[in-house]
mmCIF file of C-alpha atoms in Angstrom:
data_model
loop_
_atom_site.group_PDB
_atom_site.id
_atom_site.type_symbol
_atom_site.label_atom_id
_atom_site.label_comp_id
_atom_site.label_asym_id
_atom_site.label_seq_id
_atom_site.Cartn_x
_atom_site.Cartn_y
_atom_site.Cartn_z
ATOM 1 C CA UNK A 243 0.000 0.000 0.000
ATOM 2 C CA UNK A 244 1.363 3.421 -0.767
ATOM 3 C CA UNK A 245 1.857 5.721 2.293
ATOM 4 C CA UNK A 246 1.170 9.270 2.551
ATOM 5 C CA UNK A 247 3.016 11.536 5.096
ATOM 6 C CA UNK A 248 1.707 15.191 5.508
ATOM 7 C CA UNK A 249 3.473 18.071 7.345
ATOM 8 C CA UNK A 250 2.835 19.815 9.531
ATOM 9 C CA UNK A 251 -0.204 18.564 11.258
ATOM 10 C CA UNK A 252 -0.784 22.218 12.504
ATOM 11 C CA UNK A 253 0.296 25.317 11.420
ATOM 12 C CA UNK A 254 -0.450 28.547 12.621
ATOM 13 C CA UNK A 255 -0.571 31.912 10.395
ATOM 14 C CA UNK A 256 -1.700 35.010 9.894
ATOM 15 C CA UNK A 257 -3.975 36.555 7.537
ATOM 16 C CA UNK A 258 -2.118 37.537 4.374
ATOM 17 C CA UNK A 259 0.532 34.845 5.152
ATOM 18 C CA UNK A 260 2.342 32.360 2.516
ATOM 19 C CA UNK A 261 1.560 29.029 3.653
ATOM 20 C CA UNK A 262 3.091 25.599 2.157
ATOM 21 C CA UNK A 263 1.753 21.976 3.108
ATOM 22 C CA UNK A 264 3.953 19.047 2.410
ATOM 23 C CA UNK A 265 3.589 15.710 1.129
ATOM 24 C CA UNK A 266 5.485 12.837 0.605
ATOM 25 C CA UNK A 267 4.377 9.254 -0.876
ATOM 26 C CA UNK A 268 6.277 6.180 0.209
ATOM 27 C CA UNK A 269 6.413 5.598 -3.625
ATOM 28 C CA UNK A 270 6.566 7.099 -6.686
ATOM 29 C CA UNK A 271 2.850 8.210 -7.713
ATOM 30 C CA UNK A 272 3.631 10.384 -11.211
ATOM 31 C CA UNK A 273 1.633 13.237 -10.255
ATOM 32 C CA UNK A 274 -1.468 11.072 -9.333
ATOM 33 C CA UNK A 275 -1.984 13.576 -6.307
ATOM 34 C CA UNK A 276 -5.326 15.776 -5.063
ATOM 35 C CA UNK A 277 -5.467 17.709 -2.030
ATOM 36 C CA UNK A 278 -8.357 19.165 -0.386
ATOM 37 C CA UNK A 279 -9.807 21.614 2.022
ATOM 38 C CA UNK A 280 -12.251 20.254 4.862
ATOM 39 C CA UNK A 281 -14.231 22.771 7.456
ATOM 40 C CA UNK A 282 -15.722 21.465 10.634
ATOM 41 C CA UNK A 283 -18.970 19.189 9.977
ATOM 42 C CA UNK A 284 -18.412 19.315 5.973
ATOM 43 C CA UNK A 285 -17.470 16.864 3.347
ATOM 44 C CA UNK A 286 -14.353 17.520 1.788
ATOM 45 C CA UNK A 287 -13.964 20.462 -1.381
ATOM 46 C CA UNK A 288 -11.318 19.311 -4.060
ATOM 47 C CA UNK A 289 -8.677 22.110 -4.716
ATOM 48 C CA UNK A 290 -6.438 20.877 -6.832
ATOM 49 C CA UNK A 291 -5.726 17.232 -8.907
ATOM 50 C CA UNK A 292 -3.012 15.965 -11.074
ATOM 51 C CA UNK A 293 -0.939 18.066 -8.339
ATOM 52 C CA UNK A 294 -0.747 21.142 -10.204
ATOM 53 C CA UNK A 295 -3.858 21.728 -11.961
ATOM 54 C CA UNK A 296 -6.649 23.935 -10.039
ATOM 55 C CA UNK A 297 -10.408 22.694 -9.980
ATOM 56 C CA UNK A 298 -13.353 24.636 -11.334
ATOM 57 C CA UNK A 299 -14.209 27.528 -8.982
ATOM 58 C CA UNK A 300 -11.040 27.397 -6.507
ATOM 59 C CA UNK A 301 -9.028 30.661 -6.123
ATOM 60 C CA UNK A 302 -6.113 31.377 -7.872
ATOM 61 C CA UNK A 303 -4.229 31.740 -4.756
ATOM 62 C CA UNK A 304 -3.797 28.139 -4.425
ATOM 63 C CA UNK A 305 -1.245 26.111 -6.001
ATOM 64 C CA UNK A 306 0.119 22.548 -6.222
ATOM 65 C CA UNK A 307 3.670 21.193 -7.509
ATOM 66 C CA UNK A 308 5.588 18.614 -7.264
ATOM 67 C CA UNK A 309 5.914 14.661 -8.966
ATOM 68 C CA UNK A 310 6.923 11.522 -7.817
ATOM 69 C CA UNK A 311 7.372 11.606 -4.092
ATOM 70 C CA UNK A 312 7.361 14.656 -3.138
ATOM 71 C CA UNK A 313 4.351 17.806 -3.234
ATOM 72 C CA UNK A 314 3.475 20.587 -2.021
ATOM 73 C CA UNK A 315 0.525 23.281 -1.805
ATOM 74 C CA UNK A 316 0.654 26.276 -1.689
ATOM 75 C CA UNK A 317 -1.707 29.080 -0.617
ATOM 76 C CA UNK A 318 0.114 32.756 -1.936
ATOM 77 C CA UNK A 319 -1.900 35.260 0.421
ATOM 78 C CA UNK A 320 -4.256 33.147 3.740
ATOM 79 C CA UNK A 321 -7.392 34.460 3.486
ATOM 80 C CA UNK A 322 -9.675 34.237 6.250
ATOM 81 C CA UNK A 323 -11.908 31.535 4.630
ATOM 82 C CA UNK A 324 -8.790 29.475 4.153
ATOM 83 C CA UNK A 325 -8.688 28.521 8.093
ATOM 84 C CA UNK A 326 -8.989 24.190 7.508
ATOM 85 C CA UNK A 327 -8.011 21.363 7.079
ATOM 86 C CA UNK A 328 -6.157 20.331 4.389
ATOM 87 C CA UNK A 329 -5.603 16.902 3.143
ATOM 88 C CA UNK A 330 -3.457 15.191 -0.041
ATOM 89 C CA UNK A 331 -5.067 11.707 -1.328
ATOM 90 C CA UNK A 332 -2.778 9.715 -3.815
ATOM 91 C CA UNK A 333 -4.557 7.855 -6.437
ATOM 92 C CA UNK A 334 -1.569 6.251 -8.135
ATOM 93 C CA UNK A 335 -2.868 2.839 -6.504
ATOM 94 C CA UNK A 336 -6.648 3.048 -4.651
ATOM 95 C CA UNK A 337 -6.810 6.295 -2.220
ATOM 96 C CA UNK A 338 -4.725 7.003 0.312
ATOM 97 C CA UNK A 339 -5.027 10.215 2.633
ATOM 98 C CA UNK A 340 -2.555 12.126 4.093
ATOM 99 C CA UNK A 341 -3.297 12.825 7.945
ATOM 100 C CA UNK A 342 -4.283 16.366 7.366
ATOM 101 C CA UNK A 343 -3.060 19.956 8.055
ATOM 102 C CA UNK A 344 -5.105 21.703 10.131
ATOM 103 C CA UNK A 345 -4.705 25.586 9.695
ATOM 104 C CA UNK A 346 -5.502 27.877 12.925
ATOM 105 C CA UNK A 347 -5.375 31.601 13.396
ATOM 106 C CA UNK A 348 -1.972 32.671 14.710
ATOM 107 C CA UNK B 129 -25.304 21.884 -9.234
ATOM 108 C CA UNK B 130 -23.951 18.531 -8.098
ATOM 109 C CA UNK B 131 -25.582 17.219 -4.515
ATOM 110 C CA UNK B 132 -24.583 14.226 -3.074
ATOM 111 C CA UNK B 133 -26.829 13.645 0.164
ATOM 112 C CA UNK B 134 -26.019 10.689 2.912
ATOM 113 C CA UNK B 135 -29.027 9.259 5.046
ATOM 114 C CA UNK B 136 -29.457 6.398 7.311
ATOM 115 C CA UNK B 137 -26.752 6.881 9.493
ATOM 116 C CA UNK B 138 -27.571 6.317 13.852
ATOM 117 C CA UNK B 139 -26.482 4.600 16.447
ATOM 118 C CA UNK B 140 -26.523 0.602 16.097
ATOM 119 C CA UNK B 141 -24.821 -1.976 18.770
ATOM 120 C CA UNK B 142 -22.070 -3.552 17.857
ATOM 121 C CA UNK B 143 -22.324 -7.054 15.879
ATOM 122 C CA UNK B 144 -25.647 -5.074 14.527
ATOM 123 C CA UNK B 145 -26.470 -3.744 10.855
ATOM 124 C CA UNK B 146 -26.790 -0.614 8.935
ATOM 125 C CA UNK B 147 -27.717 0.368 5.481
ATOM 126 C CA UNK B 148 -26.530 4.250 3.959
ATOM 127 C CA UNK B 149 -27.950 6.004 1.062
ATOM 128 C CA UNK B 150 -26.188 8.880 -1.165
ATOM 129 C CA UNK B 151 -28.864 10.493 -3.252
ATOM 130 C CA UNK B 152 -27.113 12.246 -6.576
ATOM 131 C CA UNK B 153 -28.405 14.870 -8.401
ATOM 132 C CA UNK B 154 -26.740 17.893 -10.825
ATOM 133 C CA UNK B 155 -25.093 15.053 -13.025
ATOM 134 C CA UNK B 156 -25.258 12.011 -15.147
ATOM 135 C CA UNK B 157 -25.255 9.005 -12.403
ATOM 136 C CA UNK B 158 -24.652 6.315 -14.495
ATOM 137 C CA UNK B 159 -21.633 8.005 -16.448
ATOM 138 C CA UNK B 160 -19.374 7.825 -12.886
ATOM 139 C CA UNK B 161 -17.940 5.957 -10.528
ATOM 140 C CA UNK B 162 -19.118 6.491 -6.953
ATOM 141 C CA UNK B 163 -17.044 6.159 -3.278
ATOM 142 C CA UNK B 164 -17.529 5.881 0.268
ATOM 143 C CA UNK B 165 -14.951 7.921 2.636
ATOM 144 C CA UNK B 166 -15.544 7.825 6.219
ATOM 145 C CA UNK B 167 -13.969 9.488 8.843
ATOM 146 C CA UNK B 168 -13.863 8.512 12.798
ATOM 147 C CA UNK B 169 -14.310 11.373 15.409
ATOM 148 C CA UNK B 170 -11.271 13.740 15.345
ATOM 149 C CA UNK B 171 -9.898 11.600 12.923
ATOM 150 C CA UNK B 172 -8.552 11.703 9.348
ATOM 151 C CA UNK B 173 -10.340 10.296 5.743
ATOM 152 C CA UNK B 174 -10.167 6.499 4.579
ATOM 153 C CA UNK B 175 -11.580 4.943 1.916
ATOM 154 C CA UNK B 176 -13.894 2.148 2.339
ATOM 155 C CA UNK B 177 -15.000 1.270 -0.981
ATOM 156 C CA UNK B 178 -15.680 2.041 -4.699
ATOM 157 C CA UNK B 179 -18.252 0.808 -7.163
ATOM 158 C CA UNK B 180 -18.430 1.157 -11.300
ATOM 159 C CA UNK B 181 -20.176 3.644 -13.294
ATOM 160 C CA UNK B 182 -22.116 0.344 -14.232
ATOM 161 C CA UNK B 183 -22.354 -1.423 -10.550
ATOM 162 C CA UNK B 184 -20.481 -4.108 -12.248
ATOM 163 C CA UNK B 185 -17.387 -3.546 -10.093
ATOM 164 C CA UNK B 186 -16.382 -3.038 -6.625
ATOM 165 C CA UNK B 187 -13.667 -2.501 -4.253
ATOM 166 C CA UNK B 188 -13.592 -3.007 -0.804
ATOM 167 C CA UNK B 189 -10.777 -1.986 1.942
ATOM 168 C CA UNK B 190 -9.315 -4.514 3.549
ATOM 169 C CA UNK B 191 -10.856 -3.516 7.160
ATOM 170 C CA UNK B 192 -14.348 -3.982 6.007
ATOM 171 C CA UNK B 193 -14.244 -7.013 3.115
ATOM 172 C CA UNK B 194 -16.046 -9.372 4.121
ATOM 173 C CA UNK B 195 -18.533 -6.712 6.210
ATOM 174 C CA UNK B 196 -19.749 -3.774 3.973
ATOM 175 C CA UNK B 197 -21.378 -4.286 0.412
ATOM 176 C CA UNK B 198 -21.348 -1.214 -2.341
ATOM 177 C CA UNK B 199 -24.108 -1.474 -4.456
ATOM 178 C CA UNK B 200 -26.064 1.322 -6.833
ATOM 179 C CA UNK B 201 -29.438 1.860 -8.407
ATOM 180 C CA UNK B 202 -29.055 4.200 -11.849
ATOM 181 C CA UNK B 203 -32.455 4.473 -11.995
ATOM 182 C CA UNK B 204 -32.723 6.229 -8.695
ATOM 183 C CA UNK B 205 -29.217 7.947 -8.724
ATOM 184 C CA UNK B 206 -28.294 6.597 -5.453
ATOM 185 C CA UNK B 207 -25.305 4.491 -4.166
ATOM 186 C CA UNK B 208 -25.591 2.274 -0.852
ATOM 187 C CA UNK B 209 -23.234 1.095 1.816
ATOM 188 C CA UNK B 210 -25.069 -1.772 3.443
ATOM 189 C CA UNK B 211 -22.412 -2.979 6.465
ATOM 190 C CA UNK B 212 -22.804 -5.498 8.710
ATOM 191 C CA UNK B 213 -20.761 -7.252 11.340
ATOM 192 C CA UNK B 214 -20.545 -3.809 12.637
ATOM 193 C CA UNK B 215 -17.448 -2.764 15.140
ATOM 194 C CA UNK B 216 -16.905 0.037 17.468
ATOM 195 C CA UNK B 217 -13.860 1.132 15.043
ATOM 196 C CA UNK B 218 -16.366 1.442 12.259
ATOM 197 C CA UNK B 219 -17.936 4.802 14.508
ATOM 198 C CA UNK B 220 -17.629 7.438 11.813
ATOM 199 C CA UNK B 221 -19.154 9.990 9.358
ATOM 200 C CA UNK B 222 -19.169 8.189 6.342
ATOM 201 C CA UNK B 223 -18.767 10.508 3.351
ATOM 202 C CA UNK B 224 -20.040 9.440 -0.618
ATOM 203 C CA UNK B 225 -17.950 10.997 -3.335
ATOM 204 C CA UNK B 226 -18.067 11.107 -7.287
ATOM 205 C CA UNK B 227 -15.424 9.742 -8.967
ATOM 206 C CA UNK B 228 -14.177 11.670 -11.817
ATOM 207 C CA UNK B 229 -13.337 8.500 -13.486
ATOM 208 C CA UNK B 230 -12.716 4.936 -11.622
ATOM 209 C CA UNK B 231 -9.515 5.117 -9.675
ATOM 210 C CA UNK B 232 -9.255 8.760 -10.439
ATOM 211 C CA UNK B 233 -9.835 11.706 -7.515
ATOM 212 C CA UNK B 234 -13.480 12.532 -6.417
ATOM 213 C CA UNK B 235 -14.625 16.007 -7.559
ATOM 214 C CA UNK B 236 -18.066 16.602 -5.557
ATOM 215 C CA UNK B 237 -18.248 14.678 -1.637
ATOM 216 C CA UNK B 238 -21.709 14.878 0.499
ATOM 217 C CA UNK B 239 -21.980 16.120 3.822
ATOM 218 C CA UNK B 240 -21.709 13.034 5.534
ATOM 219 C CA UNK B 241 -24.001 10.533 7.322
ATOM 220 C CA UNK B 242 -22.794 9.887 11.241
ATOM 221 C CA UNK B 243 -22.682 5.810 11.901
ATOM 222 C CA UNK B 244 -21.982 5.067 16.113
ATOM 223 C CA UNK B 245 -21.610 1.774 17.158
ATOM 224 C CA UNK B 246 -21.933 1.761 20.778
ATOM 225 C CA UNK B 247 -23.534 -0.556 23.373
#
């Protein structure tokens, strides 16, 4: 089964911050990567999938890179509806989640 | 608009039976692959299991094969989760999703249907 590993598990910033999740697979997954925002009692919202490319509808102030092993997502300017929980899900091989990255209010 | 909505979640004892329901609406059903994500209190997402645009394939995870069966209706635009055998570890808000295509990342999720198994 391929492992994901997500860091930090919190992080604490300020509106108007750069902020910059990390991901790393326990194998290579191409770019097979998604990462999502959760709020409290919601379903996850997909952000981003193919680890770069930005769904329908999500701000331009997010962005994903990275292939193989290692990815990262990136959020240019916090905004105050960008306090979540972020997770990555590799779909190289079934679904696997990251643990998630919960973003608080410095 | 896409909707995905989970119902017949509650509190069962454990050994007991339960069966969930994701209504879809805002797309074509029967063009897409459909999931089941849960997620136990204060705890991350894992998948439980996937099903064919068709119904003619499913998946299971490992911790519930054997338990849980994925089935769909296209005429009704709904996906089940019927689980049985059901464990305290199984206490969760289980979460449907649409698959962009089978294997591929889900694009819409539900709100989520709580499931407590509790004596």
């Amino acid at each position: 089964d391929i492992q994901m590993t997500q860091s930090p598990s919190t992080l604490s910033a300020s509106v108007g911050d750069r902020v910059t999740i990390t991901c790393r697979a326990s194998q290579s997954i191409d770019s097979l990567l998604a990462w999502y925002q959760q709020k409290a009692g919601k379903g996850p919202n997909l952000l981003i999938y193919q680890a770069s490319t930005l769904h329908s509808g999500v701000p331009s102030r997010f962005s994903g890179s990275g292939s193989g092993t290692e990815f990262t997502l990136t959020i240019s300017s916090l905004q105050p509806d960008d306090f979540a929980t972020y997770y990555c899900q590799q779909y190289r091989g079934g679904w696997t989640f990251g643990q998630g990255t919960k973003v608080v209010i410095k | 608009e896409v909707q995905l909505l989970e119902s017949g979640g509650g509190l069962v004892q454990p050994g007991g039976s339960l069966r969930l329901s994701c209504a879809a609406s805002g797309f074509t059903f029967s063009n897409y692959a459909m999931s089941w994500v849960r997620q136990a209190p204060g705890k991350g997402l894992d998948w439980v299991s996937a099903i064919s645009d068709s119904g003619t394939n499913t998946y299971y995870a490992d911790s519930v094969k054997g338990r849980f069966t994925i089935s769909r209706d296209n005429s009704k635009n709904t996906v089940y989760l019927q689980m049985s055998g059901l464990r305290p570890e199984d206490t969760a808000v289980y979460f449907c999703a649409k698959e962009t295509a089978r294997g591929s990342m889900a694009d819409y999720w539900g709100q989520g249907s709580l499931v407590t198994v509790s004596s």
